[in-house]
Coordinates of N, CA and C in Angstrom, one line a residue:
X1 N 6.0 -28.1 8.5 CA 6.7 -29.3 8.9 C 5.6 -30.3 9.2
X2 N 5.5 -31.5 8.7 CA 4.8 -32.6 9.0 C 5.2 -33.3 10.6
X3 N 4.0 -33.6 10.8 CA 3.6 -33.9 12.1 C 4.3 -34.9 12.1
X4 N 5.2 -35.3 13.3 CA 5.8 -36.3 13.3 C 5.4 -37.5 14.2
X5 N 4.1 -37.7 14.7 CA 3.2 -38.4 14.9 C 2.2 -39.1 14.1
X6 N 2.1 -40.6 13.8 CA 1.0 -40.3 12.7 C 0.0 -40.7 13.3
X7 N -1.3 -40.1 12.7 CA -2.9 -40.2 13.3 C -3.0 -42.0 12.8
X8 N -4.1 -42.9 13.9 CA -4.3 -44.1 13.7 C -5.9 -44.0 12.7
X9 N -5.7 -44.7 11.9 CA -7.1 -44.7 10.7 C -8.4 -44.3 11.7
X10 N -8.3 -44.9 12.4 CA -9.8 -44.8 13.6 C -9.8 -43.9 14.8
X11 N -8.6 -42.9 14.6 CA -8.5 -41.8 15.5 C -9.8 -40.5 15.6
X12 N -9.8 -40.7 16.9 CA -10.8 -39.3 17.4 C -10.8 -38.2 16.7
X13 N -11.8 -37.5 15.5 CA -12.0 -36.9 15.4 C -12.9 -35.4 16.0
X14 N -12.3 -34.9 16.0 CA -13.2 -33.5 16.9 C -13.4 -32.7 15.7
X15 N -14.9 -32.9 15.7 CA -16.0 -31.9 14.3 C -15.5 -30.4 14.1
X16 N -15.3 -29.6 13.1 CA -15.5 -28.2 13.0 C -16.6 -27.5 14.1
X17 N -16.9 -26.6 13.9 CA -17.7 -25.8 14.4 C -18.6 -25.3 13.3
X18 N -18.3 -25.6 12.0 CA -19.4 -25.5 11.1 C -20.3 -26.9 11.2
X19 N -19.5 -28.1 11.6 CA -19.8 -29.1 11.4 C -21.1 -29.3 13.1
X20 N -20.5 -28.5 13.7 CA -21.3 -28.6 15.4 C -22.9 -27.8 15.0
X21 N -22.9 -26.9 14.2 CA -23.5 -26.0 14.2 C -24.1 -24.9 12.9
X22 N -25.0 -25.7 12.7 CA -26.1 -25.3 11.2 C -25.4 -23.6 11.0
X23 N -26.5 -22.7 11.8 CA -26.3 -21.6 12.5 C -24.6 -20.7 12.1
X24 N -23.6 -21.6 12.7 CA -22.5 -20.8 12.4 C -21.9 -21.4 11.0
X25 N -22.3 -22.9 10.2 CA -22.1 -22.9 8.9 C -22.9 -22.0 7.7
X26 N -24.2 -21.4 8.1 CA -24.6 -20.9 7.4 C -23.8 -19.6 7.2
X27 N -23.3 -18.8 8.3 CA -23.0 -17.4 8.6 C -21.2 -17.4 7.7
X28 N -21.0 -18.8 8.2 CA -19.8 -19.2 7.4 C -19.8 -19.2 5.8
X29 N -20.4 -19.7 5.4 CA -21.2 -19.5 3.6 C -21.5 -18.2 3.3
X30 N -22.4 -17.3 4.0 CA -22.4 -16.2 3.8 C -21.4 -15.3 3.7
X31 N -20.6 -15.4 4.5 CA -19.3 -14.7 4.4 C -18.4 -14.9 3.2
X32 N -18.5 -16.1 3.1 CA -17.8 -17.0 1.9 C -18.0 -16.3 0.5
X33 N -19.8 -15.9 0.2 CA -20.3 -15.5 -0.9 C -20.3 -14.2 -0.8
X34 N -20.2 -13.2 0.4 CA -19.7 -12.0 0.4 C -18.4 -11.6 -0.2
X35 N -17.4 -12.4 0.1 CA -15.9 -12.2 -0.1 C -15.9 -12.4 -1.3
X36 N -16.6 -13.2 -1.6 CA -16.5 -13.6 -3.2 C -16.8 -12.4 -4.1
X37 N -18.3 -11.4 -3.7 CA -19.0 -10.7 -4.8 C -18.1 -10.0 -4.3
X38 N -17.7 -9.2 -3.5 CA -16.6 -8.2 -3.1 C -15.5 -7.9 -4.0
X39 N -14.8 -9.4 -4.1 CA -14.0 -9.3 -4.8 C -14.1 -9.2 -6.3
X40 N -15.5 -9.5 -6.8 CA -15.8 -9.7 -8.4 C -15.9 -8.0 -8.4
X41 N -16.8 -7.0 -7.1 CA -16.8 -6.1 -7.7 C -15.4 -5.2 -7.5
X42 N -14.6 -5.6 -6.8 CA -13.3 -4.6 -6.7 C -12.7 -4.8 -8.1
X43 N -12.4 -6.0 -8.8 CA -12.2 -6.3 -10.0 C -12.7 -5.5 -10.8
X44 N -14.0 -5.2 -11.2 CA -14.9 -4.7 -11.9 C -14.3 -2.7 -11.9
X45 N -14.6 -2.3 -10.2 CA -14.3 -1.3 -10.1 C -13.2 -0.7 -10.4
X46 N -11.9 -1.3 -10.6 CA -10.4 -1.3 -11.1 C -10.9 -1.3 -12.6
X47 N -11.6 -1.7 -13.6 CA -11.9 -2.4 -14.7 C -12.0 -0.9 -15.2
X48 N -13.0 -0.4 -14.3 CA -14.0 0.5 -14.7 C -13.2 1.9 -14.5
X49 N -12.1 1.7 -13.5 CA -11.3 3.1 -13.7 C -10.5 3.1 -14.7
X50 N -10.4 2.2 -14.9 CA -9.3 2.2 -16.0 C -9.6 2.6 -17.5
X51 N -10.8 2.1 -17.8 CA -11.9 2.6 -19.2 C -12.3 3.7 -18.9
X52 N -12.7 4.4 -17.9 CA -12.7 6.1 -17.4 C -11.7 6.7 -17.8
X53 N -10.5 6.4 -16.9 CA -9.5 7.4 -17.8 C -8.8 7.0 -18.9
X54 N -9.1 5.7 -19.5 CA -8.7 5.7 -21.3 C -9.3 6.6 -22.1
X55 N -11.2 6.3 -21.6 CA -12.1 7.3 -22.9 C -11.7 9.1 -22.0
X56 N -11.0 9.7 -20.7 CA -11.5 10.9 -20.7 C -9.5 11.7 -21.5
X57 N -8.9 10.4 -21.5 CA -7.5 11.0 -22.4 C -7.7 11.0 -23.7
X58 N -8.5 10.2 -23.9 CA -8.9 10.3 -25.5 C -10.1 11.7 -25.8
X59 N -10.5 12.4 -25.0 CA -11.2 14.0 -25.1 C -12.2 13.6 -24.8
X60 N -13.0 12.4 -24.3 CA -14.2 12.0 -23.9 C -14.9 13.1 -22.8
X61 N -16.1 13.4 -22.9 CA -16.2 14.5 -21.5 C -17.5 13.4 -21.3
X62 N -17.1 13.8 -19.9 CA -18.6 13.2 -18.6 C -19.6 14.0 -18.9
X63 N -20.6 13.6 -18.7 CA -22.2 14.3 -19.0 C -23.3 14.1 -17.8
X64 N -23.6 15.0 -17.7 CA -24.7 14.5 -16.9 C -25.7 12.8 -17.4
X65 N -26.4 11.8 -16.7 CA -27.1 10.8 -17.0 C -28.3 11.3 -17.8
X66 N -28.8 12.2 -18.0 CA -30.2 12.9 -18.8 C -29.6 13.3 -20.1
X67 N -28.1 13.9 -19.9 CA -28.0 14.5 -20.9 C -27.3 13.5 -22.2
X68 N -26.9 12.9 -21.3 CA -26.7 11.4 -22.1 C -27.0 10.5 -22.7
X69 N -28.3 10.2 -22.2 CA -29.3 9.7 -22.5 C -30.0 10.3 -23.8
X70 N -30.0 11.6 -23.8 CA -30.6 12.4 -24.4 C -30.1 12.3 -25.9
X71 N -28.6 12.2 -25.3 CA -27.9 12.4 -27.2 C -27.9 11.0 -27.8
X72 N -28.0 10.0 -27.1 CA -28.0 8.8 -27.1 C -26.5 8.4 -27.3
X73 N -25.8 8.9 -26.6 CA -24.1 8.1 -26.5 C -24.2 7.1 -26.0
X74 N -23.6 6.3 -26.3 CA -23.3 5.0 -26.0 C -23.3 4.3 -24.6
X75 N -23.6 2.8 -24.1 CA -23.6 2.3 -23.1 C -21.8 2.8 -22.0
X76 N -21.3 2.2 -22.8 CA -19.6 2.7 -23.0 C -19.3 4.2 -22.9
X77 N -19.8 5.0 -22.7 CA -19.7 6.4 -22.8 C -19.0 7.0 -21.4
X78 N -18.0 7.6 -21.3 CA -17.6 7.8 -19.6 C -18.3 8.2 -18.8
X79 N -20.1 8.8 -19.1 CA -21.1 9.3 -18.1 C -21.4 7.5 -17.5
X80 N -21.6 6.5 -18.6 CA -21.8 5.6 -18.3 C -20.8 4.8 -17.5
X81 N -20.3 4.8 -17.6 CA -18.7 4.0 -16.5 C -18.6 4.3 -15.8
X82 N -19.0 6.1 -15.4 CA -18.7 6.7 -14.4 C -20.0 6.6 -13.6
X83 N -21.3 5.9 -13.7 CA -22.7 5.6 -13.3 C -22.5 4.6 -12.5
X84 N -21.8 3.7 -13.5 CA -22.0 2.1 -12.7 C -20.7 1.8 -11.9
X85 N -19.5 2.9 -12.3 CA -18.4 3.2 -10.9 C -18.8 3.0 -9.3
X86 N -19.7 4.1 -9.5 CA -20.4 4.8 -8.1 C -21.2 3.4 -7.8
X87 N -21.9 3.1 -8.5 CA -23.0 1.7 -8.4 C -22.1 0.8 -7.5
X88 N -20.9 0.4 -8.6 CA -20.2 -0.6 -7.5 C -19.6 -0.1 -6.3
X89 N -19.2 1.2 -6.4 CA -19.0 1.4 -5.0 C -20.1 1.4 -4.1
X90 N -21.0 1.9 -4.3 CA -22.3 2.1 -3.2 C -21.7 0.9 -2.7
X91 N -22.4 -0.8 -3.8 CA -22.1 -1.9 -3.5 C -21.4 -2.4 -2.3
X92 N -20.1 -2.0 -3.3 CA -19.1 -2.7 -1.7 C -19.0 -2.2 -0.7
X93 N -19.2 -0.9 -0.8 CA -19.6 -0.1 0.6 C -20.8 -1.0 1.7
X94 N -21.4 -1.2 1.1 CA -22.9 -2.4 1.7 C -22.2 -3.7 2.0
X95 N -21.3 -4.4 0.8 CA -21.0 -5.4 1.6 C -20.1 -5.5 2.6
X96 N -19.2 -4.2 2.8 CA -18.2 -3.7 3.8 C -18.8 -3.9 5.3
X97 N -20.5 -3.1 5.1 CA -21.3 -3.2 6.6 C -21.6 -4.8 6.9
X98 N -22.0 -5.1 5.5 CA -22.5 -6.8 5.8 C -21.4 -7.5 6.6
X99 N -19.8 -7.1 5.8 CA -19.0 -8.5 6.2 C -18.9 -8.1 8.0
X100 N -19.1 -6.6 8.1 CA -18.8 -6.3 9.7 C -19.7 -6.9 10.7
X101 N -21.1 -7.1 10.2 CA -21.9 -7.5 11.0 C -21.7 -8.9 10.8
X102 N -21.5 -9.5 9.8 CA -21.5 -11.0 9.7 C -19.8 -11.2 11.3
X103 N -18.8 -10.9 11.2 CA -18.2 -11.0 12.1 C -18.4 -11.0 13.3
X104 N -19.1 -9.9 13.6 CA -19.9 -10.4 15.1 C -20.6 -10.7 15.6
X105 N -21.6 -11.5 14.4 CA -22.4 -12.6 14.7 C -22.0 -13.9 14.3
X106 N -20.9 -14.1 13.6 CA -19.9 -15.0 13.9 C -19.1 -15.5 14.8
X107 N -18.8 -14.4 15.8 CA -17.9 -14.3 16.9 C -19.2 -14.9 18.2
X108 N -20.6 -14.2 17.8 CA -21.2 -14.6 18.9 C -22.1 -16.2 18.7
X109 N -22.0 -16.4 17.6 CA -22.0 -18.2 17.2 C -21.4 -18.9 17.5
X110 N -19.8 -18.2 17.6 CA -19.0 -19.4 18.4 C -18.8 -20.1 19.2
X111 N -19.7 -19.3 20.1 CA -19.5 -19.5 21.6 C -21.1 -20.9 21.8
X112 N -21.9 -20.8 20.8 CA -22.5 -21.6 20.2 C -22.0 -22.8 19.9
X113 N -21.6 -22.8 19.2 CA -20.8 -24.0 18.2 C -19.7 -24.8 19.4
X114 N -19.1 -23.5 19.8 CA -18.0 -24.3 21.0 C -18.8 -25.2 22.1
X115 N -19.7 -24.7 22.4 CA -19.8 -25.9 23.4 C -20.7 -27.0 23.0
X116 N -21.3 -26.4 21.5 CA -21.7 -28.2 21.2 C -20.3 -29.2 20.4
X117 N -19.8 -28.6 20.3 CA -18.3 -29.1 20.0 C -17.7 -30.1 21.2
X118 N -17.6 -28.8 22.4 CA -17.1 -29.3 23.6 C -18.0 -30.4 24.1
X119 N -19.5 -30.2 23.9 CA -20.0 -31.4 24.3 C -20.1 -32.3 23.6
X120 N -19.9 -32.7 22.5 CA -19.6 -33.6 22.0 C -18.1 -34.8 21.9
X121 N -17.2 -33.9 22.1 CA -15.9 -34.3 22.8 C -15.6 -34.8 24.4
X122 N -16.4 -34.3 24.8 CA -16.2 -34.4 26.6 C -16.3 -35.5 27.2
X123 N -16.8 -37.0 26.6 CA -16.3 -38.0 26.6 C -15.1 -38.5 26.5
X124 N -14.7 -38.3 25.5 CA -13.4 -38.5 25.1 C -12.3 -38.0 25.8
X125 N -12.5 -36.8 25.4 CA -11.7 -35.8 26.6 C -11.0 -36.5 27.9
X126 N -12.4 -36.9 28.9 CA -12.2 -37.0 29.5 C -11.7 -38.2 29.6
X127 N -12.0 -39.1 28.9 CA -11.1 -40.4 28.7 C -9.4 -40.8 28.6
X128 N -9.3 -39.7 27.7 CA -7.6 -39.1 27.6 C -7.7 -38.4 28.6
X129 N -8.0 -37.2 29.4 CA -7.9 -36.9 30.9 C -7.3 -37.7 32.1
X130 N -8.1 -39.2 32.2 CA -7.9 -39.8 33.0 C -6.5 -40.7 32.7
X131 N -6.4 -41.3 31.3 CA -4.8 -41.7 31.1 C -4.0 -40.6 31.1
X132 N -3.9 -39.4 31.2 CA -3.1 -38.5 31.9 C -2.7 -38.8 33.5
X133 N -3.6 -39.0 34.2 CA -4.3 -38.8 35.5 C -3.3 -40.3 36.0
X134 N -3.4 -41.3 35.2 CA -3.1 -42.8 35.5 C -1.5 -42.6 35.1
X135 N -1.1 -41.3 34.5 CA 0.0 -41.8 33.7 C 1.2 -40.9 35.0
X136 N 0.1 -40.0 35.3 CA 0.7 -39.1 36.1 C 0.8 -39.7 37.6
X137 N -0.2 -40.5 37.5 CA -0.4 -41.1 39.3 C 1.2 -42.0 39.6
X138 N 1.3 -43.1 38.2 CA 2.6 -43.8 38.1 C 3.8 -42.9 38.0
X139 N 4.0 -41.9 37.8 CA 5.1 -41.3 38.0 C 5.2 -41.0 39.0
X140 N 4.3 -40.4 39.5 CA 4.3 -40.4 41.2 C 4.8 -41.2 42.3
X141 N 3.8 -42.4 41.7 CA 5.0 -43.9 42.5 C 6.2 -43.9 41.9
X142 N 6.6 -43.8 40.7 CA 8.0 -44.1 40.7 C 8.8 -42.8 41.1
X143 N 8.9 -41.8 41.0 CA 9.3 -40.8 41.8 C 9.7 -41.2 43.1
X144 N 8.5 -41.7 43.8 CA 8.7 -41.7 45.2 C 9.5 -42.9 45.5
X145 N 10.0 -44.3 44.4 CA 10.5 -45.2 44.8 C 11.7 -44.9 44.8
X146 N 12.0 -43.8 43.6 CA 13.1 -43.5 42.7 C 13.6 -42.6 44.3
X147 N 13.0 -41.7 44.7 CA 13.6 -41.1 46.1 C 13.8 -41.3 47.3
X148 N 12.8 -42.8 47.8 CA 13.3 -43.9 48.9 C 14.7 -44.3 48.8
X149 N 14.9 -44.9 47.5 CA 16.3 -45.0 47.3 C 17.5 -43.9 47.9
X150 N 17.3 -42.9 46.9 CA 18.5 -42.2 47.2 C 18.4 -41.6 48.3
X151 N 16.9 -41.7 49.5 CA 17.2 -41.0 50.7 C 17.8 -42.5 51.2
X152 N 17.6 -43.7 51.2 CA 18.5 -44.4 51.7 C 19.7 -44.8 51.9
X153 N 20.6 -44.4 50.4 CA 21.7 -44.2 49.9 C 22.0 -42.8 50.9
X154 N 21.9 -42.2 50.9 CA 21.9 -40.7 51.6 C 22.1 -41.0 53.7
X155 N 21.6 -42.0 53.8 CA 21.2 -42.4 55.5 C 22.2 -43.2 55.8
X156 N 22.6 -43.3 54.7 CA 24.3 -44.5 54.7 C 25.2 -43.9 54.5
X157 N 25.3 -42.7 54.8 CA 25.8 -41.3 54.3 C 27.4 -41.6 53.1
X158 N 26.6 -41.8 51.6 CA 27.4 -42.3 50.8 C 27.8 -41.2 49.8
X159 N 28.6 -41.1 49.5 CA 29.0 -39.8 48.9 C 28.1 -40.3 47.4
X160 N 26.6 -39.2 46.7 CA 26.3 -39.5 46.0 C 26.9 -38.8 44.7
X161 N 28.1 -38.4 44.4 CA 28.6 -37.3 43.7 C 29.3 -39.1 42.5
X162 N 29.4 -40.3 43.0 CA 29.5 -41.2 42.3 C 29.0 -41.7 41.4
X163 N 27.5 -41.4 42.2 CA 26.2 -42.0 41.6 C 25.1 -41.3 40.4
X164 N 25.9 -40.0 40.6 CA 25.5 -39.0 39.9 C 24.1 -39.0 39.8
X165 N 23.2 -39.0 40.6 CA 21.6 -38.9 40.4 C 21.0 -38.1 39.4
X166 N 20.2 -37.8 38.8 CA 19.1 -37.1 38.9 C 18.0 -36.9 39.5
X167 N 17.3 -35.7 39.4 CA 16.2 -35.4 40.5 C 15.4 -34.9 39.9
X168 N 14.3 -35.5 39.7 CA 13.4 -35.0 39.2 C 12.5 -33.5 39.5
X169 N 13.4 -32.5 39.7 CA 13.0 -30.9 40.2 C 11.7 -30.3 39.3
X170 N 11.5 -30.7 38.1 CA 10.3 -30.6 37.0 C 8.9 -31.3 37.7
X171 N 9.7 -32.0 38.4 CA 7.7 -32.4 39.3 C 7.3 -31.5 40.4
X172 N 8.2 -30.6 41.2 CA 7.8 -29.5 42.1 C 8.5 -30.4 43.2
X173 N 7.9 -30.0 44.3 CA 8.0 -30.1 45.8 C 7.9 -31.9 46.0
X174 N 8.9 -32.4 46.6 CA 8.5 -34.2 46.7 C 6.4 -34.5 47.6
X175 N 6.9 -33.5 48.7 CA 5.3 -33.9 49.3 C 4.3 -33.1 48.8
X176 N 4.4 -31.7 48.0 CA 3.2 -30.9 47.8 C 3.9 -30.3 46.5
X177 N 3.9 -31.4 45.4 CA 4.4 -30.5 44.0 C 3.3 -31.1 43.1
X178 N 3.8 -30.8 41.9 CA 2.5 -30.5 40.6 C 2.1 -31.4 40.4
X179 N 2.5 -32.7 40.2 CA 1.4 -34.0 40.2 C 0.4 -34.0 41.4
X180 N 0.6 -33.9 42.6 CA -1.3 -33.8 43.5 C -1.9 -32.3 43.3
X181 N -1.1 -31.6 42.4 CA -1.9 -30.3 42.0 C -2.7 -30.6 41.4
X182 N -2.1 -31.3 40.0 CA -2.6 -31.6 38.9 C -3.5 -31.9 38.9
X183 N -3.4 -33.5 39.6 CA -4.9 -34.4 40.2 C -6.0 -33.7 40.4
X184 N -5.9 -32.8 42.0 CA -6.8 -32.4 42.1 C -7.6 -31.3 41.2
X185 N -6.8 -30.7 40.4 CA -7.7 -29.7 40.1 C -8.6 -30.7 38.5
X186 N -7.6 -32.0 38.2 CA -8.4 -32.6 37.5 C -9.8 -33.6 38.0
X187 N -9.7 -33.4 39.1 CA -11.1 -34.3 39.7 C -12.1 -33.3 40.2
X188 N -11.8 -31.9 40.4 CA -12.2 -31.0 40.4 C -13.3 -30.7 39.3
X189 N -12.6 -30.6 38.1 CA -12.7 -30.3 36.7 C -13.9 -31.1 35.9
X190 N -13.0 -32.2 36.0 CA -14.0 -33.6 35.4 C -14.3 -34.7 35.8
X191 N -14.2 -34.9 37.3 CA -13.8 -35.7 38.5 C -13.7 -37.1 38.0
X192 N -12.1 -36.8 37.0 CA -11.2 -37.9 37.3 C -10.6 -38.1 38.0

């Protein structure tokens, strides 16, 4: 489903982590060109079973590589398919180890990448932090104007079942609820 917000042409972008970081785009490429030959040889290896057991139903027999050589059977020969089978497997077997190590030295680049990411945002951040902070402060005043009222209305002892209030119970406690939580742990944080 499309975002039902639209982004402003000159909106804040926050960089990839390939983009933060040489280091984790390279490892990112690599992976990329792993996945790739991986897949060319699993293709190949599927290729290659399959021309194995066409030539061994057609009465083809496997030979040893010397001995095959020797009679001079063909490239195509099932000793031969059945050579460069194993070959590709060795292969992907190697790139199996590669892609595992490339993952956790990807995993430990991130933590790389993330905070030149984060530091590169943390202006900003904090910028939208603080219109949170301003946006949250004013609810606060009107909260509390919005409850002067109805404790006044209330001291006039008016039946408010007329008036039908709402209460804003989603802000917590009137004197110790989540907006001076909030605050504080955001001036805390980024001391806005």
């Amino acid at each position: 489903m499309a975002s039902l917000k639209k982004k402003e042409a000159d909106a804040f972008v926050v960089p990839s982590l390939a983009e933060a970081s040489l280091e984790y785009k390279a490892l990112l490429d690599k992976q990329t060109e792993l996945q790739s030959r991986y897949s060319e040889l699993h293709s190949e290896r599927a290729k290659l079973r399959r021309e194995i057991e066409a030539e061994e139903a057609a009465g083809k027999q496997r030979l040893a590589p010397e001995v095959a050589r020797l009679l001079g059977d063909p490239a195509d020969s099932v000793t031969a398919l059945a050579n460069r089978h194993r070959e590709v497997a060795v292969e992907m077997g190697h790139i199996e180890v590669a892609q595992e190590t490339l993952r956790r030295r990807l995993s430990e680049a991130r933590n790389g990448a993330s905070k030149a990411v984060c530091d590169g945002v943390r202006g900003e951040y904090q910028r939208r932090l603080g219109d949170v902070c301003d946006a949250a402060k004013a609810l606060e005043a009107a909260r509390e104007r919005h409850d002067e009222l109805l404790d006044d209305i209330e001291r006039e002892d008016v039946n408010l079942a007329y008036l039908r209030p709402v209460r804003p119970f989603f802000l917590g406690d009137r004197r110790d609820g989540k907006i001076p939580y909030f605050l504080r742990e955001a001036k805390e944080a980024h001391n806005v």
